[in-house]
Structure formats: structure tokens, C-alpha cells
mmCIF file of C-alpha atoms in Angstrom:
data_model
loop_
_atom_site.group_PDB
_atom_site.id
_atom_site.type_symbol
_atom_site.label_atom_id
_atom_site.label_comp_id
_atom_site.label_asym_id
_atom_site.label_seq_id
_atom_site.Cartn_x
_atom_site.Cartn_y
_atom_site.Cartn_z
ATOM 1 C CA MET A 1 0.016 -0.004 0.002
ATOM 2 C CA LYS A 2 1.321 3.418 -0.909
ATOM 3 C CA ASN A 3 1.854 5.602 2.109
ATOM 4 C CA ILE A 4 0.636 9.099 2.108
ATOM 5 C CA LEU A 5 3.586 11.159 0.911
ATOM 6 C CA ASP A 6 4.459 14.469 2.513
ATOM 7 C CA ASP A 7 6.602 17.383 1.670
ATOM 8 C CA LYS A 8 9.583 15.847 3.465
ATOM 9 C CA TYR A 9 9.371 12.839 1.184
ATOM 10 C CA PHE A 10 9.485 14.984 -1.943
ATOM 11 C CA MET A 11 12.181 17.246 -0.606
ATOM 12 C CA ARG A 12 14.294 14.145 0.059
ATOM 13 C CA GLU A 13 13.928 13.317 -3.607
ATOM 14 C CA ALA A 14 15.072 16.838 -4.506
ATOM 15 C CA LEU A 15 18.050 16.356 -2.217
ATOM 16 C CA LYS A 16 18.960 13.175 -4.100
ATOM 17 C CA GLU A 17 19.033 15.322 -7.214
ATOM 18 C CA ALA A 18 21.231 17.878 -5.494
ATOM 19 C CA LYS A 19 23.664 15.081 -4.609
ATOM 20 C CA LYS A 20 23.933 14.108 -8.273
ATOM 21 C CA ALA A 21 24.929 17.701 -9.023
ATOM 22 C CA TYR A 22 27.515 17.595 -6.221
ATOM 23 C CA GLU A 23 29.027 14.373 -7.602
ATOM 24 C CA ILE A 24 29.687 16.015 -10.988
ATOM 25 C CA GLY A 25 31.196 19.236 -9.618
ATOM 26 C CA GLU A 26 28.026 21.359 -10.002
ATOM 27 C CA VAL A 27 26.670 23.632 -7.223
ATOM 28 C CA PRO A 28 24.386 21.070 -5.467
ATOM 29 C CA VAL A 29 20.827 22.158 -6.097
ATOM 30 C CA GLY A 30 18.083 19.706 -6.995
ATOM 31 C CA ALA A 31 14.404 19.920 -7.777
ATOM 32 C CA VAL A 32 11.406 17.732 -8.381
ATOM 33 C CA VAL A 33 7.916 18.525 -9.626
ATOM 34 C CA ALA A 34 4.979 16.572 -8.190
ATOM 35 C CA ILE A 35 1.298 16.353 -8.958
ATOM 36 C CA LYS A 36 -1.124 14.285 -6.884
ATOM 37 C CA ASN A 37 1.680 12.536 -5.072
ATOM 38 C CA ASN A 38 3.524 11.599 -8.202
ATOM 39 C CA ILE A 39 6.844 12.921 -9.326
ATOM 40 C CA ILE A 40 6.641 13.968 -12.975
ATOM 41 C CA ALA A 41 10.035 15.746 -13.287
ATOM 42 C CA ARG A 42 13.436 15.545 -11.667
ATOM 43 C CA ALA A 43 16.400 17.777 -12.338
ATOM 44 C CA HIS A 44 19.670 19.109 -10.943
ATOM 45 C CA ASN A 45 21.818 22.029 -11.639
ATOM 46 C CA LEU A 46 23.861 21.676 -14.838
ATOM 47 C CA THR A 47 25.153 25.101 -15.542
ATOM 48 C CA GLN A 48 28.840 24.056 -15.762
ATOM 49 C CA THR A 49 28.207 20.779 -17.649
ATOM 50 C CA LEU A 50 25.963 22.538 -20.292
ATOM 51 C CA ASN A 51 27.843 25.879 -20.253
ATOM 52 C CA ASP A 52 24.511 27.512 -19.838
ATOM 53 C CA VAL A 53 23.480 29.878 -17.073
ATOM 54 C CA THR A 54 19.813 28.988 -17.684
ATOM 55 C CA ALA A 55 20.371 25.300 -16.755
ATOM 56 C CA HIS A 56 19.203 25.712 -13.085
ATOM 57 C CA ALA A 57 17.473 22.713 -11.549
ATOM 58 C CA GLU A 58 14.113 24.518 -11.407
ATOM 59 C CA MET A 59 14.239 25.604 -15.062
ATOM 60 C CA GLN A 60 14.841 22.126 -16.240
ATOM 61 C CA ALA A 61 12.180 20.650 -13.903
ATOM 62 C CA ILE A 62 9.610 23.145 -15.250
ATOM 63 C CA THR A 63 10.491 22.315 -18.840
ATOM 64 C CA SER A 64 10.416 18.582 -18.154
ATOM 65 C CA ALA A 65 7.144 18.695 -16.202
ATOM 66 C CA SER A 66 5.457 20.709 -19.018
ATOM 67 C CA ASN A 67 6.698 18.178 -21.442
ATOM 68 C CA TYR A 68 5.197 15.340 -19.356
ATOM 69 C CA LEU A 69 1.871 17.130 -19.016
ATOM 70 C CA ASN A 70 1.891 18.269 -22.651
ATOM 71 C CA GLY A 71 0.855 21.696 -21.463
ATOM 72 C CA LYS A 72 2.837 24.802 -20.448
ATOM 73 C CA TYR A 73 0.911 25.580 -17.239
ATOM 74 C CA LEU A 74 1.771 23.575 -14.156
ATOM 75 C CA ILE A 75 -1.549 24.151 -12.419
ATOM 76 C CA GLY A 76 -1.962 21.611 -9.615
ATOM 77 C CA CYS A 77 1.755 20.953 -9.365
ATOM 78 C CA SER A 78 4.268 21.504 -6.530
ATOM 79 C CA LEU A 79 7.877 22.327 -7.108
ATOM 80 C CA TYR A 80 10.371 21.105 -4.487
ATOM 81 C CA VAL A 81 13.771 22.713 -4.616
ATOM 82 C CA THR A 82 16.663 22.497 -2.148
ATOM 83 C CA LEU A 83 17.659 26.160 -2.445
ATOM 84 C CA GLU A 84 15.540 29.251 -2.728
ATOM 85 C CA PRO A 85 14.961 30.084 -6.425
ATOM 86 C CA CYS A 86 16.800 32.989 -8.029
ATOM 87 C CA VAL A 87 15.085 35.814 -9.968
ATOM 88 C CA MET A 88 15.256 33.843 -13.250
ATOM 89 C CA CYS A 89 13.616 30.802 -11.760
ATOM 90 C CA ALA A 90 11.081 32.844 -9.891
ATOM 91 C CA GLY A 91 10.168 34.406 -13.246
ATOM 92 C CA ALA A 92 9.718 30.933 -14.775
ATOM 93 C CA ILE A 93 7.652 29.832 -11.796
ATOM 94 C CA PHE A 94 5.451 32.914 -12.279
ATOM 95 C CA TRP A 95 4.796 31.992 -15.921
ATOM 96 C CA SER A 96 4.135 28.292 -15.102
ATOM 97 C CA GLN A 97 1.442 29.090 -12.561
ATOM 98 C CA LEU A 98 2.670 26.384 -10.181
ATOM 99 C CA ASP A 99 0.384 25.845 -7.199
ATOM 100 C CA ARG A 100 3.107 25.528 -4.592
ATOM 101 C CA ILE A 101 6.853 25.931 -4.211
ATOM 102 C CA ILE A 102 8.674 24.344 -1.291
ATOM 103 C CA TYR A 103 12.265 25.193 -0.745
ATOM 104 C CA GLY A 104 14.953 24.169 1.684
ATOM 105 C CA ALA A 105 17.671 26.723 2.262
ATOM 106 C CA SER A 106 17.188 30.504 1.841
ATOM 107 C CA ASP A 107 19.584 32.150 -0.571
ATOM 108 C CA LEU A 108 20.650 35.313 1.168
ATOM 109 C CA LYS A 109 22.634 36.626 -1.840
ATOM 110 C CA ARG A 110 20.669 35.573 -4.896
ATOM 111 C CA GLY A 111 17.215 34.506 -3.634
ATOM 112 C CA TYR A 112 14.205 35.962 -5.478
ATOM 113 C CA SER A 113 12.616 37.096 -2.229
ATOM 114 C CA LEU A 114 15.236 39.880 -1.878
ATOM 115 C CA HIS A 115 13.451 41.585 -4.802
ATOM 116 C CA GLY A 116 9.958 41.688 -3.426
ATOM 117 C CA ASP A 117 7.033 39.740 -4.710
ATOM 118 C CA LEU A 118 7.955 38.189 -8.069
ATOM 119 C CA LEU A 119 5.723 35.113 -7.930
ATOM 120 C CA HIS A 120 2.148 34.666 -9.173
ATOM 121 C CA PRO A 121 -0.290 35.667 -6.395
ATOM 122 C CA LYS A 122 -1.843 32.206 -6.386
ATOM 123 C CA THR A 123 1.458 30.360 -5.862
ATOM 124 C CA LYS A 124 1.918 29.367 -2.246
ATOM 125 C CA VAL A 125 5.446 29.315 -0.786
ATOM 126 C CA PHE A 126 6.756 27.081 1.981
ATOM 127 C CA ARG A 127 10.268 27.678 3.271
ATOM 128 C CA GLY A 128 12.702 25.591 5.393
ATOM 129 C CA GLU A 129 11.804 21.975 4.470
ATOM 130 C CA LEU A 130 14.971 19.938 5.165
ATOM 131 C CA GLU A 131 16.796 23.288 5.306
ATOM 132 C CA LYS A 132 19.729 21.904 7.382
ATOM 133 C CA GLU A 133 20.374 19.111 4.923
ATOM 134 C CA SER A 134 20.346 21.486 1.995
ATOM 135 C CA ILE A 135 22.713 23.928 3.690
ATOM 136 C CA ASP A 136 25.093 21.167 4.801
ATOM 137 C CA LEU A 137 25.295 19.933 1.230
ATOM 138 C CA LEU A 138 26.035 23.400 -0.147
ATOM 139 C CA GLN A 139 28.563 24.191 2.566
ATOM 140 C CA SER A 140 30.350 20.897 2.058
ATOM 141 C CA PHE A 141 30.546 21.643 -1.690
ATOM 142 C CA PHE A 142 32.001 25.123 -1.308
ATOM 143 C CA LYS A 143 34.434 23.883 1.351
ATOM 144 C CA SER A 144 35.702 21.182 -1.009
ATOM 145 C CA LYS A 145 36.134 23.691 -3.762
ATOM 146 C CA ARG A 146 38.259 25.997 -1.584
ATOM 147 C CA LYS A 147 40.648 23.192 -0.842
ATOM 148 C CA MET B 1 33.011 46.151 -48.028
ATOM 149 C CA LYS B 2 31.192 45.542 -44.787
ATOM 150 C CA ASN B 3 29.484 48.629 -43.495
ATOM 151 C CA ILE B 4 29.750 49.618 -39.863
ATOM 152 C CA LEU B 5 26.683 48.047 -38.305
ATOM 153 C CA ASP B 6 24.697 49.908 -35.757
ATOM 154 C CA ASP B 7 22.037 49.021 -33.193
ATOM 155 C CA LYS B 8 19.315 49.674 -35.707
ATOM 156 C CA TYR B 9 20.783 47.024 -37.992
ATOM 157 C CA PHE B 10 20.754 44.358 -35.192
ATOM 158 C CA MET B 11 17.315 45.295 -33.993
ATOM 159 C CA ARG B 12 16.045 44.863 -37.575
ATOM 160 C CA GLU B 13 17.455 41.338 -37.411
ATOM 161 C CA ALA B 14 15.646 40.807 -34.093
ATOM 162 C CA LEU B 15 12.450 42.069 -35.733
ATOM 163 C CA LYS B 16 12.926 39.470 -38.497
ATOM 164 C CA GLU B 17 12.935 36.856 -35.751
ATOM 165 C CA ALA B 18 9.812 38.336 -34.162
ATOM 166 C CA LYS B 19 8.044 38.071 -37.554
ATOM 167 C CA LYS B 20 8.910 34.362 -37.692
ATOM 168 C CA ALA B 21 7.103 34.011 -34.339
ATOM 169 C CA TYR B 22 4.145 35.900 -35.718
ATOM 170 C CA GLU B 23 3.879 33.578 -38.729
ATOM 171 C CA ILE B 24 3.523 30.505 -36.522
ATOM 172 C CA GLY B 25 1.039 32.009 -34.109
ATOM 173 C CA GLU B 26 3.520 32.846 -31.323
ATOM 174 C CA VAL B 27 3.509 36.220 -29.563
ATOM 175 C CA PRO B 28 5.962 38.054 -31.927
ATOM 176 C CA VAL B 29 9.116 38.674 -29.927
ATOM 177 C CA GLY B 30 12.577 38.146 -31.462
ATOM 178 C CA ALA B 31 16.148 38.377 -30.248
ATOM 179 C CA VAL B 32 19.705 38.248 -31.491
ATOM 180 C CA VAL B 33 23.033 38.219 -29.705
ATOM 181 C CA ALA B 34 25.937 39.968 -31.312
ATOM 182 C CA ILE B 35 29.622 40.215 -30.492
ATOM 183 C CA LYS B 36 32.054 42.502 -32.418
ATOM 184 C CA ASN B 37 29.473 43.179 -35.116
ATOM 185 C CA ASN B 38 28.719 39.472 -35.626
ATOM 186 C CA ILE B 39 25.465 37.783 -34.892
ATOM 187 C CA ILE B 40 26.115 34.557 -32.909
ATOM 188 C CA ALA B 41 22.541 33.656 -31.962
ATOM 189 C CA ARG B 42 19.065 34.225 -33.251
ATOM 190 C CA ALA B 43 15.856 33.161 -31.616
ATOM 191 C CA HIS B 44 12.130 33.888 -31.431
ATOM 192 C CA ASN B 45 9.403 33.080 -28.919
ATOM 193 C CA LEU B 46 8.371 29.429 -28.985
ATOM 194 C CA THR B 47 6.350 29.019 -25.765
ATOM 195 C CA GLN B 48 3.275 27.624 -27.582
ATOM 196 C CA THR B 49 5.144 25.447 -30.042
ATOM 197 C CA LEU B 50 7.301 23.886 -27.370
ATOM 198 C CA ASN B 51 4.612 23.999 -24.609
ATOM 199 C CA ASP B 52 7.234 25.572 -22.405
ATOM 200 C CA VAL B 53 7.022 28.842 -20.559
ATOM 201 C CA THR B 54 10.792 29.150 -20.501
ATOM 202 C CA ALA B 55 11.048 29.275 -24.299
ATOM 203 C CA HIS B 56 11.195 33.085 -24.578
ATOM 204 C CA ALA B 57 13.364 34.497 -27.377
ATOM 205 C CA GLU B 58 15.911 35.862 -24.971
ATOM 206 C CA MET B 59 16.375 32.568 -23.074
ATOM 207 C CA GLN B 60 16.980 30.637 -26.289
ATOM 208 C CA ALA B 61 19.283 33.309 -27.590
ATOM 209 C CA ILE B 62 21.355 33.181 -24.366
ATOM 210 C CA THR B 63 21.611 29.399 -24.463
ATOM 211 C CA SER B 64 22.499 29.459 -28.155
ATOM 212 C CA ALA B 65 25.179 32.243 -27.784
ATOM 213 C CA SER B 66 26.706 30.336 -24.835
ATOM 214 C CA ASN B 67 26.861 27.253 -26.968
ATOM 215 C CA TYR B 68 28.525 29.153 -29.840
ATOM 216 C CA LEU B 69 31.135 30.680 -27.505
ATOM 217 C CA ASN B 70 31.566 27.444 -25.514
ATOM 218 C CA GLY B 71 31.328 29.442 -22.345
ATOM 219 C CA LYS B 72 28.409 30.407 -20.094
ATOM 220 C CA TYR B 73 29.329 34.105 -19.689
ATOM 221 C CA LEU B 74 28.395 36.423 -22.510
ATOM 222 C CA ILE B 75 30.949 39.084 -21.684
ATOM 223 C CA GLY B 76 31.441 41.448 -24.641
ATOM 224 C CA CYS B 77 28.087 40.558 -26.077
ATOM 225 C CA SER B 78 24.936 42.603 -26.832
ATOM 226 C CA LEU B 79 21.410 41.237 -26.729
ATOM 227 C CA TYR B 80 18.867 42.839 -29.010
ATOM 228 C CA VAL B 81 15.231 42.017 -28.265
ATOM 229 C CA THR B 82 12.101 43.536 -29.703
ATOM 230 C CA LEU B 83 10.181 43.671 -26.339
ATOM 231 C CA GLU B 84 11.462 44.502 -22.872
ATOM 232 C CA PRO B 85 12.580 41.330 -21.073
ATOM 233 C CA CYS B 86 10.381 39.819 -18.344
ATOM 234 C CA VAL B 87 11.654 38.919 -14.868
ATOM 235 C CA MET B 88 12.740 35.454 -15.922
ATOM 236 C CA CYS B 89 14.775 36.737 -18.883
ATOM 237 C CA ALA B 90 16.263 39.597 -16.747
ATOM 238 C CA GLY B 91 17.423 36.919 -14.278
ATOM 239 C CA ALA B 92 19.048 35.031 -17.081
ATOM 240 C CA ILE B 93 20.638 38.189 -18.454
ATOM 241 C CA PHE B 94 21.985 38.859 -14.943
ATOM 242 C CA TRP B 95 23.659 35.483 -14.783
ATOM 243 C CA SER B 96 25.090 35.762 -18.267
ATOM 244 C CA GLN B 97 26.830 39.054 -17.598
ATOM 245 C CA LEU B 98 25.883 40.474 -20.975
ATOM 246 C CA ASP B 99 27.519 43.813 -21.715
ATOM 247 C CA ARG B 100 24.517 45.430 -23.207
ATOM 248 C CA ILE B 101 20.823 44.832 -23.748
ATOM 249 C CA ILE B 102 18.921 46.861 -26.299
ATOM 250 C CA TYR B 103 15.148 46.532 -26.510
ATOM 251 C CA GLY B 104 12.358 47.949 -28.610
ATOM 252 C CA ALA B 105 8.980 48.256 -26.956
ATOM 253 C CA SER B 106 8.578 48.574 -23.192
ATOM 254 C CA ASP B 107 6.398 45.971 -21.551
ATOM 255 C CA LEU B 108 4.158 47.865 -19.191
ATOM 256 C CA LYS B 109 2.617 44.698 -17.679
ATOM 257 C CA ARG B 110 5.387 42.167 -17.469
ATOM 258 C CA GLY B 111 8.625 44.142 -18.038
ATOM 259 C CA TYR B 112 11.451 43.464 -15.554
ATOM 260 C CA SER B 113 11.922 47.166 -14.920
ATOM 261 C CA LEU B 114 8.655 47.260 -12.934
ATOM 262 C CA HIS B 115 10.461 45.254 -10.275
ATOM 263 C CA GLY B 116 13.387 47.537 -9.667
ATOM 264 C CA ASP B 117 16.971 46.825 -10.581
ATOM 265 C CA LEU B 118 17.239 43.110 -11.431
ATOM 266 C CA LEU B 119 20.196 43.269 -13.895
ATOM 267 C CA HIS B 120 23.946 43.013 -13.307
ATOM 268 C CA PRO B 121 25.338 46.497 -12.520
ATOM 269 C CA LYS B 122 27.737 46.272 -15.427
ATOM 270 C CA THR B 123 25.006 45.573 -17.983
ATOM 271 C CA LYS B 124 24.091 48.689 -19.931
ATOM 272 C CA VAL B 125 20.455 49.096 -21.067
ATOM 273 C CA PHE B 126 19.195 50.954 -24.111
ATOM 274 C CA ARG B 127 15.466 51.342 -24.653
ATOM 275 C CA GLY B 128 13.271 52.270 -27.639
ATOM 276 C CA GLU B 129 15.345 51.066 -30.605
ATOM 277 C CA LEU B 130 12.777 50.507 -33.447
ATOM 278 C CA GLU B 131 10.160 50.765 -30.753
ATOM 279 C CA LYS B 132 7.280 51.637 -33.135
ATOM 280 C CA GLU B 133 7.985 48.637 -35.396
ATOM 281 C CA SER B 134 8.023 46.249 -32.369
ATOM 282 C CA ILE B 135 4.763 47.721 -30.938
ATOM 283 C CA ASP B 136 3.045 47.646 -34.413
ATOM 284 C CA LEU B 137 3.918 43.961 -34.780
ATOM 285 C CA LEU B 138 2.588 43.106 -31.329
ATOM 286 C CA GLN B 139 -0.562 45.085 -31.768
ATOM 287 C CA SER B 140 -1.232 43.542 -35.179
ATOM 288 C CA PHE B 141 -0.767 40.087 -33.642
ATOM 289 C CA PHE B 142 -3.173 40.648 -30.779
ATOM 290 C CA LYS B 143 -5.739 42.270 -33.096
ATOM 291 C CA SER B 144 -5.665 39.247 -35.431
ATOM 292 C CA LYS B 145 -6.155 36.947 -32.419
ATOM 293 C CA ARG B 146 -9.238 38.851 -31.193
ATOM 294 C CA LYS B 147 -10.952 38.420 -34.612
#
């Protein structure tokens, strides 16, 4: 029997994606998109690998989920991402009309929330899910890079 | 002999891209990226065709120019776009570190500039190049859709 899945479950899946980024030398950020307890997109940061500043985990997850649903609006969907989205990703989230975004760590330098209210008024935001795990992963990554 | 090319020349090329979007039923916005008087990327809005809210002309032009240069930073490059970038595209322009953006029409509903200063401090912005042509194309598009 399938257990009822909660935000922690989906954020753990996003963290698995972030770890994949870590392993290939990318800033470890991961994301999943879920609808009705099903994951329909998974992605991790690939900006170095693809030489493309637009290849953030959220952007790829949005494109992938739209592809899965065969529609550009992600109504009814939740986006889980380990780090607070940047301005670019917040803009994409706005256009996608996602129901909910749930993020782990706040981004005190590049987080969208530093620039006021960029999201669609109907998108609900939940902060701090598995925050410590997300921060630990990011800090471990930047520490290893400084060595 | 190659004439010295100016912003009007490159914006005309962006307008050609916008017209391609118009012809396939997409909101007519076009973009080109140039470096040292050479166009290295051309793109037009494909959000309907690709079912993807991230497929704005600017996003594709940035990805394409990065691919051409084999590097994710577009230092030394100018982005010409027929309509003021949205928040998402402004975020991508921030990350790309483009030298200059030149746009035609202002977007009074969705333009990034409604949200304060989202661009990189070193990116110079020029507004209003071939503004009338860009507006005419957009108005003609929306008029034809209302029929």
C-alpha cells in the first residue's frame, strides 16, 4: 500500500538530485515537480556541464514537467527545490502558474525574495523543508572547492 | 566592404525573428546576440510550439550564444530584443553578464523594470530602438487573435 507522501518525502527526492549535481562538480541544487503525489520531473543544476546559465534545476524541472503534461501551465503541481529560487527561476515559476513551491535553504545573496514579490499571487510558498540538509550539502561543496 | 553596423541593424534582425514567431502564431518577440558586429545567436518566442513557458526568445538566444562561445558568460556581447525582457529573462541576463541589452518596446505589464533593478550592475540598457515597429507587430498580432 502506498503511504501518504508528505513534503519531506519529496524534498528528500530533490536532495537526491542535488547530490547528483555535487558528484559532477556542480553547485548542489536539486528539484522535483510533483502532482497528486506523483513525481513527474526531476532535475539538478547543470550550468557548468551545459555551459548555460539558464540550466538551473528549477528551469529544467519546469520544462520537463510541461513536457510530461503536454501543457505549459503547471496548475496543480508542486515544485520542491533544495535552495531558494533565483530571480530567473522565480520568473519561470510565475509563468508556469505552479500551485506551490517548497524550498529548503534560503539564498541570502541571490534569492528571489530579496526583490519583493515576483511570484504569481496564487502560488503558495513554503520555506525551510529539510533546510539543514540542503545547507550542509552546499557548505560541504563550497568547502571542498576551496581546498 | 562591410558597413559599420549599428544598433538599428541588429534590431532589424531581431524584428525578422519576431516576424517568424508571428507567422507561426506565437507572440511576436525576437532576439539576436551579437559580439564585435557578428550575430552569434538568433531566436524567437516558442512558448506555444514547445509547450514551455521558459522558451522566450531571450532565453533561447542566451543558451545558443553560450553554446557558440563554448562558455556560459556572454561578456562582450549585446542582446537585441524587440520587447522589454520579463523577470525570468532579466534573471538569465543577470547570470550571463551580457555587456548590453537593447530593447524595442517597453512591456508595461510584465517588463522586468517594474520590479526595480534586477540586472547586473555592469550591464548597460538601451530602450526604444525601433520601438514603433515592435509595438506595431505586437498590436497587429493581438488584433488578429481577437478576430
